[in-house]
Coordinates of C-alpha atoms in Angstrom, one line a residue:
Chain V
M1 CA 0.0 0.0 0.0
S2 CA 1.6 3.2 -1.1
W3 CA 0.9 5.5 1.7
P4 CA 3.5 8.1 0.7
A5 CA 1.5 8.7 -2.5
L6 CA -1.7 9.3 -0.5
Y7 CA 0.2 11.6 1.8
A8 CA 1.5 13.6 -1.2
Q9 CA -2.0 14.0 -2.5
L10 CA -3.5 15.1 0.8
V11 CA -0.8 17.5 1.8
G12 CA -1.5 19.6 -1.2
T13 CA -5.1 20.1 -0.2
N14 CA -4.0 21.1 3.3
R15 CA -3.7 24.7 2.2
H16 CA -7.4 25.0 1.6
S17 CA -8.5 23.4 4.9
T18 CA -9.4 25.0 8.2
S19 CA -7.2 24.5 11.2
L20 CA -9.3 21.6 12.4
G21 CA -8.8 20.0 9.0
K22 CA -5.1 20.3 9.4
V23 CA -5.3 18.7 12.8
W24 CA -7.4 15.9 11.4
L25 CA -4.9 15.2 8.7
S26 CA -2.1 15.0 11.3
V27 CA -4.1 12.7 13.6
L28 CA -4.9 10.5 10.5
F29 CA -1.3 10.1 9.5
I30 CA 0.4 9.9 12.8
F31 CA -2.0 7.8 14.8
R32 CA -3.6 5.7 12.2
V33 CA -1.4 5.3 9.1
M34 CA 1.8 5.2 11.0
V35 CA 0.6 2.8 13.7
L36 CA -0.9 0.6 11.0
V37 CA 2.3 0.4 9.0
V38 CA 4.8 0.2 11.8
A39 CA 3.0 -1.9 14.4
A40 CA -0.3 -3.4 13.3
E41 CA 1.0 -5.1 10.2
S42 CA 3.5 -7.0 12.2
V43 CA 1.0 -8.1 14.8
W44 CA -1.3 -9.5 12.1
G45 CA 1.6 -10.8 10.0
D46 CA 1.3 -14.4 11.2
E47 CA -2.4 -14.5 11.7
Q48 CA -3.0 -17.4 9.4
S49 CA 0.3 -19.3 9.9
D50 CA -0.2 -19.3 13.6
F51 CA -3.9 -20.1 13.6
T52 CA -3.9 -23.6 15.0
C53 CA -6.8 -26.0 15.3
N54 CA -6.9 -29.0 17.5
T55 CA -7.0 -31.5 14.7
L56 CA -4.7 -33.2 12.2
Q57 CA -7.3 -33.1 9.5
P58 CA -5.7 -31.3 6.5
G59 CA -7.7 -28.3 5.3
C60 CA -9.6 -27.8 8.5
E61 CA -7.4 -24.9 9.6
N62 CA -7.8 -23.1 6.3
V63 CA -11.6 -23.5 6.3
C64 CA -12.0 -22.4 9.9
Y65 CA -9.7 -19.4 9.5
D66 CA -11.7 -18.4 6.5
Q67 CA -15.0 -18.7 8.4
F68 CA -13.9 -16.5 11.3
F69 CA -11.8 -14.0 9.5
P70 CA -13.5 -13.2 6.2
V71 CA -11.7 -9.8 5.9
S72 CA -8.6 -9.2 7.9
H73 CA -8.5 -6.2 10.2
I74 CA -5.5 -4.8 8.4
R75 CA -7.3 -4.8 5.1
L76 CA -10.4 -3.2 6.6
W77 CA -8.4 -0.4 8.1
S78 CA -6.4 0.2 4.9
L79 CA -9.7 0.5 3.0
Q80 CA -11.2 2.7 5.7
L81 CA -8.2 5.1 5.5
V82 CA -8.3 5.3 1.8
F83 CA -12.0 6.0 1.7
V84 CA -11.9 8.5 4.5
S85 CA -9.1 10.5 2.7
T86 CA -10.8 10.6 -0.6
P87 CA -13.4 13.3 0.0
T88 CA -10.6 15.7 0.7
L89 CA -9.7 15.3 -3.0
L90 CA -13.2 16.6 -3.8
V91 CA -12.1 19.9 -2.4
S92 CA -8.8 20.0 -4.3
M93 CA -10.7 19.1 -7.5
Y94 CA -13.0 22.0 -7.0
V95 CA -10.0 24.4 -6.3
A96 CA -8.3 23.1 -9.5
Y97 CA -11.4 23.8 -11.4
R98 CA -11.7 27.3 -10.1
N99 CA -8.1 28.0 -10.8
H100 CA -8.6 26.7 -14.3
C101 CA -11.5 29.1 -14.9
D102 CA -9.7 32.1 -13.4
K103 CA -6.6 31.3 -15.4
R104 CA -8.6 31.5 -18.6
R105 CA -10.0 34.9 -17.5
I106 CA -6.6 36.2 -16.4
L107 CA -4.8 35.0 -19.6
Q108 CA -7.0 37.4 -21.5
G109 CA -5.9 40.2 -19.1
Q110 CA -2.6 40.3 -17.2
E111 CA 0.0 37.6 -17.1
E112 CA 1.7 38.4 -13.7
E113 CA -1.3 37.1 -11.7
L114 CA -0.8 33.5 -12.9
E115 CA 1.8 33.0 -10.2
S116 CA -0.3 34.4 -7.4
L117 CA -3.2 32.3 -8.7
K118 CA -1.3 29.1 -7.9
K119 CA -0.2 30.3 -4.5
R120 CA -3.5 31.9 -3.3
R121 CA -5.7 30.5 -0.7
L122 CA -9.4 30.6 -1.6
P123 CA -11.7 31.7 1.2
I124 CA -14.1 29.0 2.2
A125 CA -17.3 30.7 0.9
G126 CA -20.0 30.0 -1.7
A127 CA -19.5 26.9 -3.8
L128 CA -16.3 25.9 -2.0
W129 CA -18.1 26.0 1.3
W130 CA -20.7 23.6 0.0
T131 CA -18.0 21.3 -1.5
Y132 CA -16.1 21.3 1.8
L133 CA -19.3 20.5 3.7
C134 CA -20.1 17.6 1.4
S135 CA -16.6 16.3 1.8
L136 CA -17.0 16.4 5.6
V137 CA -20.3 14.6 5.5
F138 CA -18.8 11.9 3.3
K139 CA -15.8 11.5 5.6
M140 CA -18.1 11.0 8.6
M141 CA -20.2 8.5 6.7
F142 CA -17.2 6.4 5.6
E143 CA -15.7 6.5 9.1
G144 CA -18.9 5.4 10.8
G145 CA -19.7 2.9 8.1
F146 CA -16.3 1.1 8.4
M147 CA -16.4 1.1 12.2
Y148 CA -19.8 -0.4 12.2
A149 CA -18.7 -3.0 9.6
L150 CA -15.8 -4.0 11.8
Y151 CA -18.0 -4.3 14.8
V152 CA -20.6 -6.5 12.9
V153 CA -18.1 -8.8 11.2
Y154 CA -16.1 -9.5 14.4
D155 CA -18.9 -9.3 16.9
G156 CA -17.3 -6.4 18.8
F157 CA -13.8 -5.1 19.2
Q158 CA -12.5 -7.9 21.2
M159 CA -10.5 -10.7 19.6
P160 CA -11.5 -14.1 21.0
R161 CA -8.7 -16.5 22.1
L162 CA -10.6 -19.6 21.1
V163 CA -13.1 -20.2 18.3
Q164 CA -15.0 -23.3 17.7
C165 CA -15.6 -24.5 14.2
D166 CA -17.3 -27.5 12.6
Q167 CA -17.1 -26.7 8.9
W168 CA -16.4 -29.5 6.5
P169 CA -13.8 -31.1 6.4
C170 CA -13.3 -30.7 10.1
P171 CA -14.4 -34.1 11.6
N172 CA -16.2 -32.6 14.7
L173 CA -16.4 -29.4 16.6
V174 CA -12.8 -28.4 16.8
D175 CA -11.1 -25.8 19.0
C176 CA -9.1 -23.3 17.0
F177 CA -6.8 -20.9 18.6
V178 CA -6.1 -17.4 17.4
S179 CA -2.6 -16.0 17.5
R180 CA -1.9 -13.0 19.7
P181 CA -5.5 -12.3 20.7
T182 CA -4.7 -9.8 23.4
E183 CA -2.4 -7.7 21.3
K184 CA -4.9 -7.7 18.5
T185 CA -7.6 -6.5 20.9
I186 CA -5.4 -3.7 22.1
F187 CA -4.7 -2.5 18.6
T188 CA -8.4 -2.8 17.6
I189 CA -9.4 -0.7 20.5
F190 CA -6.7 1.8 19.7
M191 CA -7.7 2.1 16.1
A192 CA -11.4 2.5 17.0
T193 CA -10.4 5.3 19.4
A194 CA -8.4 7.1 16.8
S195 CA -11.3 6.7 14.4
S196 CA -13.7 8.2 16.9
I197 CA -11.3 11.1 17.5
C198 CA -11.3 11.8 13.8
M199 CA -15.1 11.7 13.7
V200 CA -15.3 14.2 16.6
L201 CA -12.8 16.4 14.7
N202 CA -15.0 16.2 11.6
L203 CA -18.1 17.1 13.6
A204 CA -16.3 20.0 15.2
E205 CA -15.2 21.2 11.7
L206 CA -18.7 20.8 10.4
A207 CA -20.1 22.9 13.3
Y208 CA -17.4 25.6 12.7
L209 CA -18.2 25.7 9.0
V210 CA -21.9 26.1 9.6
E211 CA -21.4 28.8 12.1
E212 CA -19.0 30.7 9.8
G213 CA -21.4 30.3 6.9
T214 CA -24.4 31.6 8.8
G215 CA -22.4 34.4 10.3
R216 CA -21.4 35.5 6.9
E217 CA -25.0 35.5 5.7
E218 CA -26.0 37.7 8.6
K219 CA -23.4 40.3 8.0
P220 CA -24.6 41.4 4.5
A221 CA -28.2 41.2 5.7
A222 CA -27.3 43.6 8.5
G223 CA -25.5 45.8 6.0
R224 CA -28.5 45.9 3.7
E225 CA -30.8 46.9 6.7
R226 CA -28.7 50.0 7.2
Chain S
M1 CA 5.8 5.3 4.8
S2 CA 7.3 4.0 8.0
W3 CA 9.4 6.0 10.4
S4 CA 10.5 8.5 7.7
F5 CA 7.3 10.4 8.1
L6 CA 7.7 10.9 11.8
T7 CA 11.4 11.7 11.5
R8 CA 10.7 14.3 8.9
L9 CA 8.2 16.0 11.2
L10 CA 10.6 15.8 14.1
E11 CA 13.3 17.5 12.1
E12 CA 10.9 20.4 11.5
I13 CA 10.6 20.7 15.2
H14 CA 14.3 21.4 15.3
N15 CA 13.5 24.9 14.1
H16 CA 11.2 25.6 17.1
S17 CA 13.1 24.2 20.1
T18 CA 15.7 25.4 22.5
F19 CA 19.2 24.0 22.5
V20 CA 18.3 21.3 25.0
G21 CA 15.2 20.5 23.0
K22 CA 17.4 19.8 20.0
V23 CA 19.5 17.4 21.9
W24 CA 16.4 15.6 23.1
L25 CA 15.1 15.3 19.6
T26 CA 18.4 13.9 18.4
V27 CA 18.4 11.3 21.2
L28 CA 14.8 10.4 20.4
I29 CA 15.5 9.9 16.7
I30 CA 18.8 8.2 16.9
F31 CA 18.4 6.0 19.9
R32 CA 14.8 5.2 20.1
I33 CA 13.4 5.2 16.6
V34 CA 16.4 3.7 14.9
L35 CA 16.9 1.1 17.7
T36 CA 13.3 0.1 17.6
A37 CA 13.1 -0.1 13.9
V38 CA 16.4 -2.0 13.4
G39 CA 16.6 -4.0 16.5
G40 CA 13.0 -4.7 16.9
E41 CA 12.6 -6.2 13.5
S42 CA 15.6 -8.6 13.7
I43 CA 15.3 -9.7 17.4
Y44 CA 11.5 -10.0 17.6
S45 CA 10.7 -11.3 14.2
D46 CA 10.4 -14.9 15.3
E47 CA 9.1 -14.2 18.8
Q48 CA 6.0 -16.3 18.3
A49 CA 7.2 -18.8 15.8
K50 CA 10.0 -19.9 18.1
F51 CA 7.9 -19.8 21.3
T52 CA 7.7 -23.5 22.1
C53 CA 5.9 -25.2 24.8
N54 CA 6.7 -28.6 26.2
T55 CA 3.5 -30.2 24.9
K56 CA 2.1 -31.4 21.6
Q57 CA -1.4 -30.1 22.4
P58 CA -2.3 -27.8 19.5
G59 CA -3.2 -24.4 20.6
C60 CA -1.3 -24.4 23.8
D61 CA 1.6 -22.5 22.2
N62 CA -0.7 -19.7 21.0
V63 CA -2.5 -19.4 24.3
C64 CA 0.7 -19.5 26.4
Y65 CA 2.4 -16.9 24.1
D66 CA -0.6 -14.7 24.5
A67 CA -0.4 -15.0 28.3
F68 CA 3.3 -14.3 28.3
A69 CA 3.2 -11.3 26.0
P70 CA -0.1 -9.5 25.9
L71 CA 1.7 -6.6 24.2
S72 CA 5.0 -7.2 22.5
H73 CA 8.0 -5.0 23.5
V74 CA 8.3 -3.6 20.0
R75 CA 4.7 -2.5 19.8
F76 CA 5.0 -1.0 23.3
W77 CA 8.0 1.1 22.2
V78 CA 6.2 2.2 19.0
F79 CA 3.3 3.5 21.1
Q80 CA 5.7 5.2 23.5
I81 CA 7.5 7.0 20.7
I82 CA 4.3 8.1 19.0
M83 CA 2.8 9.4 22.3
I84 CA 6.0 11.2 23.3
S85 CA 6.4 12.9 19.9
T86 CA 2.8 14.1 19.9
P87 CA 3.1 17.1 22.2
S88 CA 6.1 18.4 20.2
I89 CA 4.2 18.0 16.9
M90 CA 1.2 19.7 18.3
Y91 CA 3.3 22.5 19.6
M92 CA 5.1 22.9 16.2
G93 CA 1.8 23.1 14.4
Y94 CA 0.5 25.7 16.8
A95 CA 3.8 27.7 16.7
I96 CA 3.9 27.8 12.9
H97 CA 0.2 28.9 12.9
K98 CA 0.8 31.6 15.4
I99 CA 4.0 32.9 13.7
A100 CA 2.3 33.0 10.4
R101 CA -0.6 34.9 11.9
S102 CA 1.6 37.4 13.8
S103 CA 3.7 38.1 10.7
E104 CA 0.6 38.9 8.8
D105 CA -0.6 41.2 11.6
N106 CA 2.7 42.9 11.6
R107 CA 2.5 43.5 7.9
R108 CA -1.0 45.0 8.3
K109 CA 0.2 47.1 11.2
H110 CA 3.1 48.5 9.2
Q111 CA 0.8 49.4 6.4
R112 CA -1.5 51.2 8.8
L113 CA 1.4 53.0 10.5
R114 CA 2.6 54.4 7.2
K115 CA -0.7 56.3 6.9
R116 CA -0.6 58.0 10.2
P117 CA 2.3 58.9 12.6
P118 CA 2.2 57.1 15.9
P119 CA 1.3 59.1 19.0
H120 CA 4.0 60.5 21.2
T121 CA 3.6 58.2 24.2
R122 CA 3.4 55.1 22.2
W123 CA 6.7 55.8 20.6
R124 CA 8.2 56.5 23.9
E125 CA 7.0 53.3 25.4
S126 CA 8.1 51.2 22.5
Q127 CA 11.7 52.5 22.7
P128 CA 12.9 50.8 25.9
L129 CA 11.2 47.6 24.8
E130 CA 12.8 47.7 21.4
G131 CA 16.1 48.3 23.0
V132 CA 15.7 45.2 25.2
L133 CA 14.5 43.1 22.3
E134 CA 17.4 44.2 20.1
E135 CA 19.8 43.2 22.8
E136 CA 18.2 39.8 23.0
E137 CA 18.3 39.4 19.2
D138 CA 22.1 39.2 19.4
D139 CA 22.0 36.3 21.7
D140 CA 19.5 34.4 19.6
A141 CA 21.8 34.1 16.7
E142 CA 24.0 31.9 18.9
P143 CA 21.9 30.2 21.5
M144 CA 25.0 28.2 22.5
I145 CA 26.6 31.4 23.7
Y146 CA 23.9 31.8 26.2
E147 CA 24.5 28.4 27.5
D148 CA 28.2 28.9 28.1
A149 CA 28.4 32.6 28.8
L150 CA 28.7 33.6 32.4
D151 CA 27.8 37.2 31.8
V152 CA 25.0 37.5 29.2
Q153 CA 24.9 41.3 29.4
E154 CA 28.4 41.6 27.9
A155 CA 27.4 39.8 24.8
K156 CA 25.1 42.6 23.8
V157 CA 27.9 44.8 22.6
D158 CA 27.9 42.9 19.4
P159 CA 26.1 44.5 16.5
V160 CA 22.7 43.2 15.6
S161 CA 23.2 40.1 13.6
S162 CA 21.5 39.9 10.3
T163 CA 18.4 37.8 10.5
G164 CA 18.4 37.0 6.8
K165 CA 18.5 33.2 7.2
D166 CA 15.9 31.4 5.2
P167 CA 13.8 29.7 6.4
P168 CA 13.4 32.0 9.4
K169 CA 14.2 30.1 12.6
H170 CA 12.2 30.5 15.7
D171 CA 14.4 28.5 18.0
G172 CA 16.1 29.5 21.1
R173 CA 14.6 30.4 24.4
R174 CA 14.3 34.1 23.8
K175 CA 12.7 33.8 20.4
I176 CA 10.1 31.5 21.8
M177 CA 9.5 34.0 24.5
Q178 CA 9.2 36.8 22.0
Q179 CA 6.5 35.0 20.1
G180 CA 4.5 34.5 23.2
L181 CA 4.8 30.8 22.9
M182 CA 6.5 30.2 26.2
R183 CA 3.5 28.9 28.1
I184 CA 2.6 26.4 25.4
Y185 CA 6.2 25.3 25.2
V186 CA 6.4 24.7 28.9
F187 CA 3.0 22.8 28.7
Q188 CA 4.4 20.7 25.9
L189 CA 7.5 19.9 28.0
M190 CA 5.4 18.9 31.0
S191 CA 3.1 16.6 29.0
R192 CA 6.2 15.0 27.5
A193 CA 7.6 14.4 30.9
V194 CA 4.3 13.0 32.2
F195 CA 4.1 10.6 29.2
E196 CA 7.7 9.5 29.7
I197 CA 7.1 8.7 33.4
A198 CA 3.9 6.9 32.6
F199 CA 5.5 4.8 29.9
L200 CA 8.5 4.0 32.1
A201 CA 6.2 2.8 34.9
G202 CA 4.1 0.8 32.4
Q203 CA 7.2 -0.8 31.0
Y204 CA 8.3 -1.8 34.5
L205 CA 4.9 -3.2 35.4
L206 CA 4.5 -5.1 32.2
Y207 CA 8.0 -6.5 31.6
G208 CA 10.2 -5.9 34.7
F209 CA 13.9 -5.7 34.1
R210 CA 14.5 -9.1 32.7
V211 CA 13.2 -11.5 30.1
S212 CA 13.3 -14.9 31.7
P213 CA 14.1 -17.9 29.4
S214 CA 11.2 -20.0 30.5
Y215 CA 7.6 -19.4 31.3
V216 CA 5.1 -21.6 33.1
C217 CA 1.7 -21.7 31.6
N218 CA -1.5 -23.3 32.8
R219 CA -4.2 -22.1 30.5
V220 CA -6.8 -24.1 28.6
P221 CA -6.3 -26.1 26.4
C222 CA -2.9 -26.9 27.9
P223 CA -3.4 -30.3 29.6
H224 CA -1.4 -29.3 32.7
R225 CA 1.2 -26.9 33.8
V226 CA 3.6 -26.7 30.9
D227 CA 7.0 -25.1 30.5
C228 CA 7.3 -22.7 27.6
F229 CA 10.5 -21.4 26.2
I230 CA 11.1 -17.9 24.8
S231 CA 13.3 -17.2 21.8
R232 CA 16.5 -15.1 22.4
P233 CA 15.8 -14.1 26.0
T234 CA 19.3 -12.6 26.7
E235 CA 19.2 -10.4 23.6
K236 CA 15.8 -9.2 24.5
T237 CA 16.9 -8.4 28.1
I238 CA 19.8 -6.3 26.8
F239 CA 17.6 -4.4 24.5
L240 CA 15.0 -3.9 27.2
L241 CA 17.7 -2.4 29.5
I242 CA 19.0 -0.2 26.7
M243 CA 15.5 1.2 26.1
Y244 CA 15.1 1.8 29.9
V245 CA 18.3 3.8 29.9
V246 CA 17.3 5.8 26.8
S247 CA 13.9 6.6 28.3
C248 CA 15.6 7.8 31.5
L249 CA 18.0 9.9 29.5
C250 CA 15.1 11.6 27.6
L251 CA 13.4 12.2 30.9
V252 CA 16.6 13.8 32.3
L253 CA 16.9 16.0 29.2
N254 CA 13.3 17.1 29.7
V255 CA 13.9 18.1 33.2
C256 CA 17.1 19.9 32.2
E257 CA 15.2 21.8 29.6
M258 CA 12.6 22.9 32.1
L259 CA 15.4 24.0 34.4
H260 CA 17.1 25.9 31.6
L261 CA 13.9 27.7 30.8
G262 CA 13.2 28.5 34.4
I263 CA 16.7 29.8 35.2
G264 CA 16.8 31.8 32.0
T265 CA 13.4 33.4 32.6
F266 CA 14.5 34.2 36.2
R267 CA 17.6 35.9 35.0
D268 CA 15.7 37.9 32.4
T269 CA 13.2 39.1 34.9
L270 CA 16.0 40.3 37.2
Q271 CA 17.7 42.1 34.3
M272 CA 14.5 43.7 33.1
K273 CA 13.8 44.9 36.7
R274 CA 17.2 46.4 36.9
N275 CA 16.8 48.2 33.5
R276 CA 13.4 49.4 34.4
G277 CA 14.7 50.8 37.7
R278 CA 17.4 52.7 35.8
R279 CA 15.1 54.1 33.2
S280 CA 11.9 54.8 35.1
A281 CA 13.5 57.8 36.8
S282 CA 14.1 59.5 33.5
Y283 CA 10.7 58.8 32.1
G284 CA 8.6 60.1 34.9
Y285 CA 7.6 63.1 32.9
P286 CA 4.3 63.5 31.2
F287 CA 5.3 65.5 28.1
S288 CA 2.6 67.5 26.6
R289 CA 2.0 67.2 22.9
N290 CA 1.1 70.8 22.2
I291 CA 4.5 72.1 21.4
T292 CA 4.9 74.7 18.8
S293 CA 8.3 74.6 17.3
S294 CA 10.0 75.8 14.2
P295 CA 10.2 73.5 11.2
P296 CA 13.4 71.5 11.0
G297 CA 15.1 73.5 8.3
Y298 CA 14.2 76.9 9.5
N299 CA 17.2 77.5 11.8
L300 CA 19.7 76.7 9.1
V301 CA 18.8 80.0 7.6
M302 CA 19.9 82.0 10.7
K303 CA 23.3 83.5 10.8
T304 CA 25.5 83.2 13.8
D305 CA 28.6 85.1 14.8
K306 CA 29.9 83.1 17.7
P307 CA 29.4 79.5 18.5
S308 CA 28.2 78.8 22.0
R309 CA 28.9 75.7 24.0
I310 CA 25.8 74.3 25.6
P311 CA 26.2 72.6 28.9
N312 CA 23.4 70.1 29.3
S313 CA 22.3 71.4 32.7
L314 CA 21.4 74.8 31.2
I315 CA 19.2 73.5 28.4
P316 CA 15.8 74.9 29.1
H317 CA 12.9 72.5 29.3
E318 CA 11.1 74.0 26.3
Q319 CA 13.9 73.4 23.9
N320 CA 14.1 69.7 24.6
M321 CA 10.3 69.5 24.1
A322 CA 10.9 71.2 20.8
N323 CA 13.5 68.6 19.9
V324 CA 11.2 65.9 20.9
A325 CA 8.4 67.3 18.8
Q326 CA 10.7 67.5 15.8
E327 CA 11.7 63.9 16.3
Q328 CA 8.1 63.0 16.5
Q329 CA 7.3 64.8 13.3
C330 CA 10.1 63.1 11.6
I331 CA 9.1 59.6 12.7
S332 CA 6.6 58.9 10.0
P333 CA 8.8 59.3 6.9
D334 CA 11.2 56.7 8.3
E335 CA 8.7 53.9 8.1
N336 CA 8.9 53.9 4.3
I337 CA 12.7 53.8 4.2
P338 CA 14.9 50.7 4.5
S339 CA 16.7 50.3 7.8
D340 CA 20.2 51.6 6.7
L341 CA 18.8 54.8 5.3
A342 CA 16.5 55.1 8.3
S343 CA 19.5 55.0 10.7
L344 CA 21.2 57.6 8.6
H345 CA 18.2 59.7 8.7
R346 CA 18.1 59.4 12.5
H347 CA 21.7 60.5 12.7
L348 CA 21.0 63.5 10.6
R349 CA 18.0 64.3 12.6
V350 CA 19.9 64.2 15.9
A351 CA 22.6 66.4 14.4
Q352 CA 19.9 68.8 13.3
E353 CA 18.4 68.8 16.8
Q354 CA 21.8 69.7 18.2
L355 CA 22.1 72.5 15.8
D356 CA 18.6 73.8 16.6
M357 CA 19.4 73.7 20.3
A358 CA 22.5 75.7 19.7
F359 CA 20.6 78.4 17.7
Q360 CA 17.7 78.5 20.0
T361 CA 19.9 78.9 23.0
Y362 CA 21.4 81.9 21.3
Q363 CA 17.9 83.2 20.5
T364 CA 16.4 82.6 23.9
K365 CA 19.4 83.9 25.7
N366 CA 18.5 87.3 24.3
T367 CA 14.7 87.1 24.7
Q368 CA 13.9 84.8 27.6
Q369 CA 13.7 86.1 31.2
T370 CA 12.2 83.3 33.3
S371 CA 13.8 80.4 31.7
R372 CA 15.6 78.8 34.6
T373 CA 14.0 75.6 35.5
S374 CA 14.2 73.4 38.6
S375 CA 16.7 70.6 38.9
P376 CA 14.5 67.6 38.3
V377 CA 13.5 68.9 34.9
S378 CA 17.1 69.5 33.9
G379 CA 17.8 66.0 35.2
G380 CA 15.1 64.9 32.9
T381 CA 16.5 66.7 29.9
V382 CA 19.9 65.3 30.6
A383 CA 18.4 61.8 30.5
E384 CA 16.6 62.8 27.3
Q385 CA 19.9 63.6 25.7
N386 CA 21.4 60.4 27.0
R387 CA 18.5 58.4 25.5
C388 CA 19.0 60.0 22.1
N389 CA 22.7 59.0 22.4
T390 CA 21.9 55.4 23.4
V391 CA 19.6 55.2 20.4
Q392 CA 22.5 56.2 18.2
E393 CA 24.8 53.8 20.0
K394 CA 22.5 51.0 19.2
Q395 CA 22.7 51.9 15.6
G396 CA 26.4 51.2 15.7
A397 CA 27.6 54.8 15.9
R398 CA 30.4 55.7 18.1
S399 CA 29.3 56.9 21.5
R400 CA 29.9 60.5 22.3
S401 CA 28.6 62.9 24.9
A402 CA 25.9 65.3 23.8
T403 CA 28.0 68.3 24.5
D404 CA 30.9 67.1 22.4
K405 CA 28.6 66.4 19.5
A406 CA 26.9 69.8 19.8
A407 CA 30.2 71.5 20.1
T408 CA 31.7 69.8 17.1
I409 CA 28.6 70.3 15.0
V410 CA 28.5 73.9 16.0
K411 CA 32.2 74.3 15.1
N412 CA 31.5 72.6 11.8
V413 CA 28.6 74.9 11.2
K414 CA 30.8 77.9 11.6
T415 CA 33.0 76.7 8.8
S416 CA 30.2 75.5 6.5
V417 CA 28.2 77.5 4.1
W418 CA 25.4 79.6 5.6
I419 CA 23.0 81.8 3.9

């Protein structure tokens, strides 16, 4: 998984985010991507090789592992991180579109402003505000959706030590033992917590945007009254 | 994307820490991150594969390994490094944000100031502060000097070092203080220390000081009490002890940094109190702003037959007010000019004031009757002259007494062309 490529994409959009957005990006990369790559992947590294069942029947271990771990945690978290980062690209797409339109206008006029066009920071108002809001809503939806999916697939955030399986070709109800269950539970809880923190940050950013947007609508109304 | 992301962020923090903070960062990066990444991978790669129990019961290995190591050493150290770096990263984000905002505010303020001259009192109040800050700027160029120097005050004789480094650094204790970030910096230090202590305690409670070679396990499905054997226990013990020592070293560096900040702030407060005591006597005067004075160039037109030496004690109160008013009027044009020309302008202005004083003394000698003022006022005017001189000194000019300057200028005037 090429996380540096994702990072390069997201860092460019940082200029157009609010401060909360920047904090969200740091939390995402430090507490989730880094922990995933550096620590979690080694914990889940031997999840199938060390999944042992109390039987000599060949094939029973494979089948039982597949029954209890349809999607590995690592893959779920990687998908979650990719989906959660994507709405930010909506904002950068809109900014690129605006710059493209303005460039066309400016090329007909002066040429010096092209440089400032690239470096400027658009105020979050109007269509950009709506785009930003939509991106936040999508982020929260993906975040919540993946957390719920993890909870449903694995029946909670705790990794069981022992699972019992009687799929064919296992001869009877066999005990199968998961490798490193406590460590996996710790990491699952950690990632769920980081996910909730990101959701809270998104909510706060949403509230801030709404407040700023309504505040701006009131000001011209007040001006018109005078 | 592994440790390189974090190390890049931490290198950025280098530009926003004190000297001790930089040492702490280096220790963190070299000893902890590199050791964890390199040693952790090679020593702990087979920690579960080679964890064998004295039984053939399937599943007993897994269960006993889980009981022995609920959280592996390497993962614990990864959490530790991330949690300990977090306060520094948050501080850096906040500092960059605040510095960017303050530089924008300064730019706006300068644009506003060009439109109107600042009021008299504000200029007066800013002068002593500027002086102190300028003195401190010299030390910031070499924070190490502050560490080694016994007498910080002597270092201020150096001319103001050029701050033309790019990117602009905001490191060093004094720069942090100037930006108003000291509280957040101290808070960041304290949270780092708290995390460090918490993780040290956790490491002791979880792992102790030694990794024993064997572990007795009695969990289901193990049929009875089984002996399990850990892979590479001595190597893991050595590594564990090294990481203990590095954690303690980082904690000690944290404490040193807090002491360094505390002692430095204490010294600065003492010094500022001393300076304030020296200068408050001279600035006790509420100068009125309604001073009518001749325009700067007016007196150049006047002829003079004999030069007059002006002893400071005899300068009447009103003349100095005139000089001050002239200085005030001349402030606003300086804002638009770069610093070298501005200093030159200031020199010329002071010289002009001296000349005006000379001519006005000559004038008022003939016209004034009740000009003798009481001693505190003349003391104030003496201090006023001294302040003008100190301003020039700070610009790098040679220090001279006001009388000598006036005398030489007056002498020069006699020989130069006059209308």
